[in-house]
Structure formats: structure tokens, C-alpha cells
Amino acid sequence: MLPCRINTNSDGAEQLCTEHLYRSLTHFCADGSSLVLLCIGTDRSTGDSLGPLVGSKIKDQLPPQVTVYGTLDQPIHAVNLEATINEIKERFARPFIIAIDACLGRTESIGYISIKPGPLRPGTGVNKNLPEVGQMHIIGVVNVGGFMEYLVLQNTRLSLVMRMAEVISAGLIKSCQKFYRPAERSTAEPLPSLPLRPE
């Protein structure tokens, strides 16, 4: 499965995100595995809040087979990431983890998200040595990298991060519902209306 790069400001961004995530789930997520969405970041930094924003948006809208870690209320960040990974390994026999995080990049890449197979290496943009995690990952370029990374993250536009979170959240919700509820799709036609019986 090839990586996918999406401009979140383009028409059809949510649909493209949904389609690629669904294809990725059908390709990588084996029967019997537990899907875990690990949303990394902190609400203390605008640029680094992408993961927790996604987690808060999706946590109550997913099928019961999906578990979400990382929200605005309970963020997963550098301090508790390793402990969270260990908890997931203890809780689930066969977890399939999709890690979601913000990153810094080139100016022309700001506003793009990438969906890639393989583990996420969080903290590389701010020179932190954190454990890699995930069988898949989604990253969003929220600002330019290369200098004063912490200050850059603090001065990232919230509107940009919110838009990226909306695209990722919609893609995750729709693809997970389609992946885990195939029977509902085939029986989703409206029921015929029945005449009311007089009392």
C-alpha cells in the first residue's frame, strides 16, 4: 500500500482520506486484531494539538471495536507515551495501532496530511528521542520546520490545525464505520412506510 498525501484545503480531501484509510484497513488490519487509534500531542501547544483534537472528535463516534487514546482531556505526549504503549500491549493481544501526530515540514507542505504504513517516530521534529509506535501513521504538517521548533509550534494558526483535524477525523470515522459495519451498508436502504391502523 503506497503512502497518500492530501491537501486538506482541497475539494474532496475528506473523501480521499476516507477512501485511503479504508483501503489501508482492509489491506493491513488482520481479522481478530484490535484497532487502536493513538492520537499524540498536547493541548498546551497550538501546533501540537492536532492529535488530541482528532481524538476528542472521534472518541464517541466509532464502532466498539475501535479504541482511542489521546484527547484534549487526556493527552498522550512525551511524558506518558511509553507507559501508554506498554498499556496497549498489555491490554490487547493483537493491537493494530494507527498513530496520529502533528509535524513540521517545508513551507509548501503546510496543510498537507500523509497516511503511511509503518511506525511513527514522534518527537523527531523537536529533537526528542521517543519510542516509535504504530503499524500505520497519519501526520499533518502544521508549520515550517528547521529552526526554533517549540516557538513555531506555539505560533501555529489554530484554524489550520482545526481544518486538518476535521479532515482526519472524518476520514477515520467513515472508514472505521465502513470497515466494521459492512452488513449495515448493505441493509441501509429505507424501510417501506406502512399505513397507520386506525385506533
mmCIF file of C-alpha atoms in Angstrom:
data_model
loop_
_atom_site.group_PDB
_atom_site.id
_atom_site.type_symbol
_atom_site.label_atom_id
_atom_site.label_comp_id
_atom_site.label_asym_id
_atom_site.label_seq_id
_atom_site.Cartn_x
_atom_site.Cartn_y
_atom_site.Cartn_z
ATOM 1 C CA MET A 1 0.000 0.000 0.000
ATOM 2 C CA LEU A 2 1.573 3.277 -1.107
ATOM 3 C CA PRO A 3 1.612 6.388 1.100
ATOM 4 C CA CYS A 4 -1.051 9.004 0.431
ATOM 5 C CA ARG A 5 -0.533 12.769 0.631
ATOM 6 C CA ILE A 6 -3.604 15.008 0.898
ATOM 7 C CA ASN A 7 -4.023 18.778 0.783
ATOM 8 C CA THR A 8 -6.618 19.406 3.493
ATOM 9 C CA ASN A 9 -7.710 22.638 1.800
ATOM 10 C CA SER A 10 -8.601 20.889 -1.455
ATOM 11 C CA ASP A 11 -12.063 19.806 -2.533
ATOM 12 C CA GLY A 12 -12.670 16.166 -1.745
ATOM 13 C CA ALA A 13 -9.975 15.977 0.943
ATOM 14 C CA GLU A 14 -12.268 14.163 3.389
ATOM 15 C CA GLN A 15 -13.389 11.650 0.765
ATOM 16 C CA LEU A 16 -9.815 10.935 -0.326
ATOM 17 C CA CYS A 17 -8.761 10.476 3.297
ATOM 18 C CA THR A 18 -11.691 8.119 3.931
ATOM 19 C CA GLU A 19 -11.021 6.017 0.838
ATOM 20 C CA HIS A 20 -7.315 5.610 1.523
ATOM 21 C CA LEU A 21 -7.849 4.756 5.191
ATOM 22 C CA TYR A 22 -10.487 2.177 4.304
ATOM 23 C CA ARG A 23 -8.206 0.542 1.741
ATOM 24 C CA SER A 24 -5.401 0.558 4.294
ATOM 25 C CA LEU A 25 -7.587 -1.113 6.919
ATOM 26 C CA THR A 26 -8.680 -3.844 4.524
ATOM 27 C CA HIS A 27 -5.064 -4.378 3.454
ATOM 28 C CA PHE A 28 -3.256 -4.245 6.802
ATOM 29 C CA CYS A 29 -5.704 -4.796 9.654
ATOM 30 C CA ALA A 30 -5.976 -8.574 10.059
ATOM 31 C CA ASP A 31 -9.087 -10.344 11.285
ATOM 32 C CA GLY A 32 -9.113 -10.615 15.045
ATOM 33 C CA SER A 33 -6.803 -7.672 15.665
ATOM 34 C CA SER A 34 -7.895 -4.761 17.847
ATOM 35 C CA LEU A 35 -7.763 -1.356 16.167
ATOM 36 C CA VAL A 36 -6.197 1.321 18.368
ATOM 37 C CA LEU A 37 -6.033 4.981 17.342
ATOM 38 C CA LEU A 38 -3.207 6.664 19.244
ATOM 39 C CA CYS A 39 -3.563 10.441 18.997
ATOM 40 C CA ILE A 40 -0.314 12.043 20.145
ATOM 41 C CA GLY A 41 0.202 15.656 21.210
ATOM 42 C CA THR A 42 -0.723 18.222 23.815
ATOM 43 C CA ASP A 43 -3.312 20.964 24.137
ATOM 44 C CA ARG A 44 -0.638 23.212 25.667
ATOM 45 C CA SER A 45 0.733 23.978 22.196
ATOM 46 C CA THR A 46 -1.456 25.036 19.274
ATOM 47 C CA GLY A 47 0.591 23.244 16.639
ATOM 48 C CA ASP A 48 0.952 20.100 18.717
ATOM 49 C CA SER A 49 -2.784 19.883 19.468
ATOM 50 C CA LEU A 50 -3.658 18.115 16.195
ATOM 51 C CA GLY A 51 -3.610 14.628 17.735
ATOM 52 C CA PRO A 52 -5.704 15.462 20.823
ATOM 53 C CA LEU A 53 -8.192 17.394 18.686
ATOM 54 C CA VAL A 54 -8.668 14.348 16.463
ATOM 55 C CA GLY A 55 -9.033 12.080 19.491
ATOM 56 C CA SER A 56 -11.710 14.283 21.045
ATOM 57 C CA LYS A 57 -13.641 14.492 17.777
ATOM 58 C CA ILE A 58 -13.705 10.735 17.125
ATOM 59 C CA LYS A 59 -13.835 9.086 20.550
ATOM 60 C CA ASP A 60 -17.639 8.807 20.752
ATOM 61 C CA GLN A 61 -18.346 8.215 17.054
ATOM 62 C CA LEU A 62 -16.503 4.976 16.324
ATOM 63 C CA PRO A 63 -17.592 1.321 16.341
ATOM 64 C CA PRO A 64 -16.993 -0.501 19.653
ATOM 65 C CA GLN A 65 -14.118 -2.471 18.109
ATOM 66 C CA VAL A 66 -12.020 0.715 17.969
ATOM 67 C CA THR A 67 -10.192 2.178 20.983
ATOM 68 C CA VAL A 68 -8.959 5.774 21.126
ATOM 69 C CA TYR A 69 -6.047 7.009 23.215
ATOM 70 C CA GLY A 70 -5.265 10.722 23.407
ATOM 71 C CA THR A 71 -7.822 13.526 23.749
ATOM 72 C CA LEU A 72 -7.817 17.148 24.860
ATOM 73 C CA ASP A 73 -8.815 15.996 28.354
ATOM 74 C CA GLN A 74 -6.357 13.093 28.474
ATOM 75 C CA PRO A 75 -3.497 13.837 26.063
ATOM 76 C CA ILE A 76 -0.730 11.405 25.144
ATOM 77 C CA HIS A 77 2.610 13.205 24.997
ATOM 78 C CA ALA A 78 6.328 12.767 25.611
ATOM 79 C CA VAL A 79 5.890 12.186 29.341
ATOM 80 C CA ASN A 80 3.343 9.348 29.169
ATOM 81 C CA LEU A 81 3.825 7.934 25.664
ATOM 82 C CA GLU A 82 5.995 4.969 26.644
ATOM 83 C CA ALA A 83 3.666 3.993 29.503
ATOM 84 C CA THR A 84 0.685 4.222 27.148
ATOM 85 C CA ILE A 85 2.359 1.965 24.585
ATOM 86 C CA ASN A 86 3.039 -0.595 27.322
ATOM 87 C CA GLU A 87 -0.586 -0.383 28.469
ATOM 88 C CA ILE A 88 -1.834 -1.045 24.933
ATOM 89 C CA LYS A 89 0.443 -4.078 24.609
ATOM 90 C CA GLU A 90 -0.829 -5.472 27.914
ATOM 91 C CA ARG A 91 -4.494 -4.753 27.187
ATOM 92 C CA PHE A 92 -4.681 -6.091 23.633
ATOM 93 C CA ALA A 93 -3.330 -9.395 22.367
ATOM 94 C CA ARG A 94 -3.067 -8.248 18.738
ATOM 95 C CA PRO A 95 -3.300 -4.461 18.546
ATOM 96 C CA PHE A 96 -3.200 -2.721 15.180
ATOM 97 C CA ILE A 97 -2.122 0.807 16.041
ATOM 98 C CA ILE A 98 -2.616 3.872 13.871
ATOM 99 C CA ALA A 99 -0.653 6.783 15.339
ATOM 100 C CA ILE A 100 -1.769 10.358 14.625
ATOM 101 C CA ASP A 101 0.524 13.328 15.218
ATOM 102 C CA ALA A 102 1.473 16.808 14.040
ATOM 103 C CA CYS A 103 4.816 17.531 12.436
ATOM 104 C CA LEU A 104 6.853 20.376 10.966
ATOM 105 C CA GLY A 105 7.981 20.448 7.355
ATOM 106 C CA ARG A 106 8.621 22.552 4.285
ATOM 107 C CA THR A 107 6.609 25.702 3.678
ATOM 108 C CA GLU A 108 4.914 24.211 0.608
ATOM 109 C CA SER A 109 3.806 21.174 2.651
ATOM 110 C CA ILE A 110 1.924 23.102 5.343
ATOM 111 C CA GLY A 111 -1.696 21.953 5.435
ATOM 112 C CA TYR A 112 -0.932 18.513 3.993
ATOM 113 C CA ILE A 113 -1.505 15.216 5.755
ATOM 114 C CA SER A 114 0.274 11.971 4.929
ATOM 115 C CA ILE A 115 -1.049 8.460 5.556
ATOM 116 C CA LYS A 116 1.785 5.945 5.589
ATOM 117 C CA PRO A 117 2.406 2.313 6.520
ATOM 118 C CA GLY A 118 4.933 1.637 9.246
ATOM 119 C CA PRO A 119 5.638 3.175 12.645
ATOM 120 C CA LEU A 120 5.544 6.827 13.624
ATOM 121 C CA ARG A 121 8.687 8.350 15.104
ATOM 122 C CA PRO A 122 7.261 11.077 17.322
ATOM 123 C CA GLY A 123 9.378 13.958 18.538
ATOM 124 C CA THR A 124 11.873 13.978 15.673
ATOM 125 C CA GLY A 125 10.797 17.475 14.635
ATOM 126 C CA VAL A 126 11.675 18.860 18.068
ATOM 127 C CA ASN A 127 14.748 16.662 18.611
ATOM 128 C CA LYS A 128 13.172 14.326 21.159
ATOM 129 C CA ASN A 129 14.090 10.660 21.379
ATOM 130 C CA LEU A 130 10.737 8.908 21.823
ATOM 131 C CA PRO A 131 9.734 5.298 21.100
ATOM 132 C CA GLU A 132 8.372 4.616 17.634
ATOM 133 C CA VAL A 133 4.827 3.315 17.544
ATOM 134 C CA GLY A 134 2.198 2.006 15.153
ATOM 135 C CA GLN A 135 1.690 -0.252 12.188
ATOM 136 C CA MET A 136 0.400 2.832 10.333
ATOM 137 C CA HIS A 137 0.558 6.540 10.970
ATOM 138 C CA ILE A 138 -1.072 9.802 9.955
ATOM 139 C CA ILE A 139 0.943 13.012 10.190
ATOM 140 C CA GLY A 140 -0.118 16.576 9.490
ATOM 141 C CA VAL A 141 2.329 19.339 8.583
ATOM 142 C CA VAL A 142 1.186 22.258 10.731
ATOM 143 C CA ASN A 143 4.093 24.658 10.242
ATOM 144 C CA VAL A 144 7.604 25.089 8.871
ATOM 145 C CA GLY A 145 10.489 23.219 10.496
ATOM 146 C CA GLY A 146 14.206 23.750 10.830
ATOM 147 C CA PHE A 147 14.506 26.454 13.482
ATOM 148 C CA MET A 148 13.046 27.321 16.917
ATOM 149 C CA GLU A 149 10.643 24.390 16.679
ATOM 150 C CA TYR A 150 8.916 24.897 20.034
ATOM 151 C CA LEU A 151 8.223 28.568 19.295
ATOM 152 C CA VAL A 152 6.977 27.683 15.816
ATOM 153 C CA LEU A 153 4.522 25.134 17.249
ATOM 154 C CA GLN A 154 3.269 27.693 19.775
ATOM 155 C CA ASN A 155 2.646 30.212 16.986
ATOM 156 C CA THR A 156 0.791 27.906 14.613
ATOM 157 C CA ARG A 157 -2.626 29.033 13.394
ATOM 158 C CA LEU A 158 -5.455 27.258 15.197
ATOM 159 C CA SER A 159 -7.715 27.485 12.130
ATOM 160 C CA LEU A 160 -5.222 25.400 10.147
ATOM 161 C CA VAL A 161 -4.950 22.747 12.855
ATOM 162 C CA MET A 162 -8.745 22.605 13.210
ATOM 163 C CA ARG A 163 -9.210 22.101 9.468
ATOM 164 C CA MET A 164 -6.656 19.295 9.404
ATOM 165 C CA ALA A 165 -8.286 17.680 12.443
ATOM 166 C CA GLU A 166 -11.678 17.804 10.709
ATOM 167 C CA VAL A 167 -10.360 16.016 7.614
ATOM 168 C CA ILE A 168 -8.531 13.325 9.596
ATOM 169 C CA SER A 169 -11.477 12.805 11.967
ATOM 170 C CA ALA A 170 -13.994 12.460 9.152
ATOM 171 C CA GLY A 171 -11.721 10.004 7.356
ATOM 172 C CA LEU A 172 -11.234 7.865 10.451
ATOM 173 C CA ILE A 173 -14.909 7.824 11.440
ATOM 174 C CA LYS A 174 -16.229 6.962 7.978
ATOM 175 C CA SER A 175 -13.548 4.392 7.146
ATOM 176 C CA CYS A 176 -13.898 2.606 10.504
ATOM 177 C CA GLN A 177 -17.679 2.509 10.220
ATOM 178 C CA LYS A 178 -17.409 1.077 6.720
ATOM 179 C CA PHE A 179 -14.760 -1.456 7.766
ATOM 180 C CA TYR A 180 -16.530 -2.742 10.884
ATOM 181 C CA ARG A 181 -20.160 -2.466 9.773
ATOM 182 C CA PRO A 182 -20.336 -3.937 6.257
ATOM 183 C CA ALA A 183 -23.723 -5.549 6.932
ATOM 184 C CA GLU A 184 -25.238 -2.189 7.790
ATOM 185 C CA ARG A 185 -24.125 -0.774 4.442
ATOM 186 C CA SER A 186 -25.965 -3.481 2.511
ATOM 187 C CA THR A 187 -29.149 -3.079 4.544
ATOM 188 C CA ALA A 188 -29.138 0.686 4.743
ATOM 189 C CA GLU A 189 -31.993 1.128 2.259
ATOM 190 C CA PRO A 190 -35.027 2.889 3.751
ATOM 191 C CA LEU A 191 -37.811 0.680 5.001
ATOM 192 C CA PRO A 192 -41.169 0.952 3.206
ATOM 193 C CA SER A 193 -43.722 3.043 5.031
ATOM 194 C CA LEU A 194 -46.696 1.185 6.458
ATOM 195 C CA PRO A 195 -50.221 2.585 6.572
ATOM 196 C CA LEU A 196 -51.360 3.600 10.018
ATOM 197 C CA ARG A 197 -54.065 1.407 11.504
ATOM 198 C CA PRO A 198 -56.968 3.419 12.893
ATOM 199 C CA GLU A 199 -57.324 3.200 16.651
#
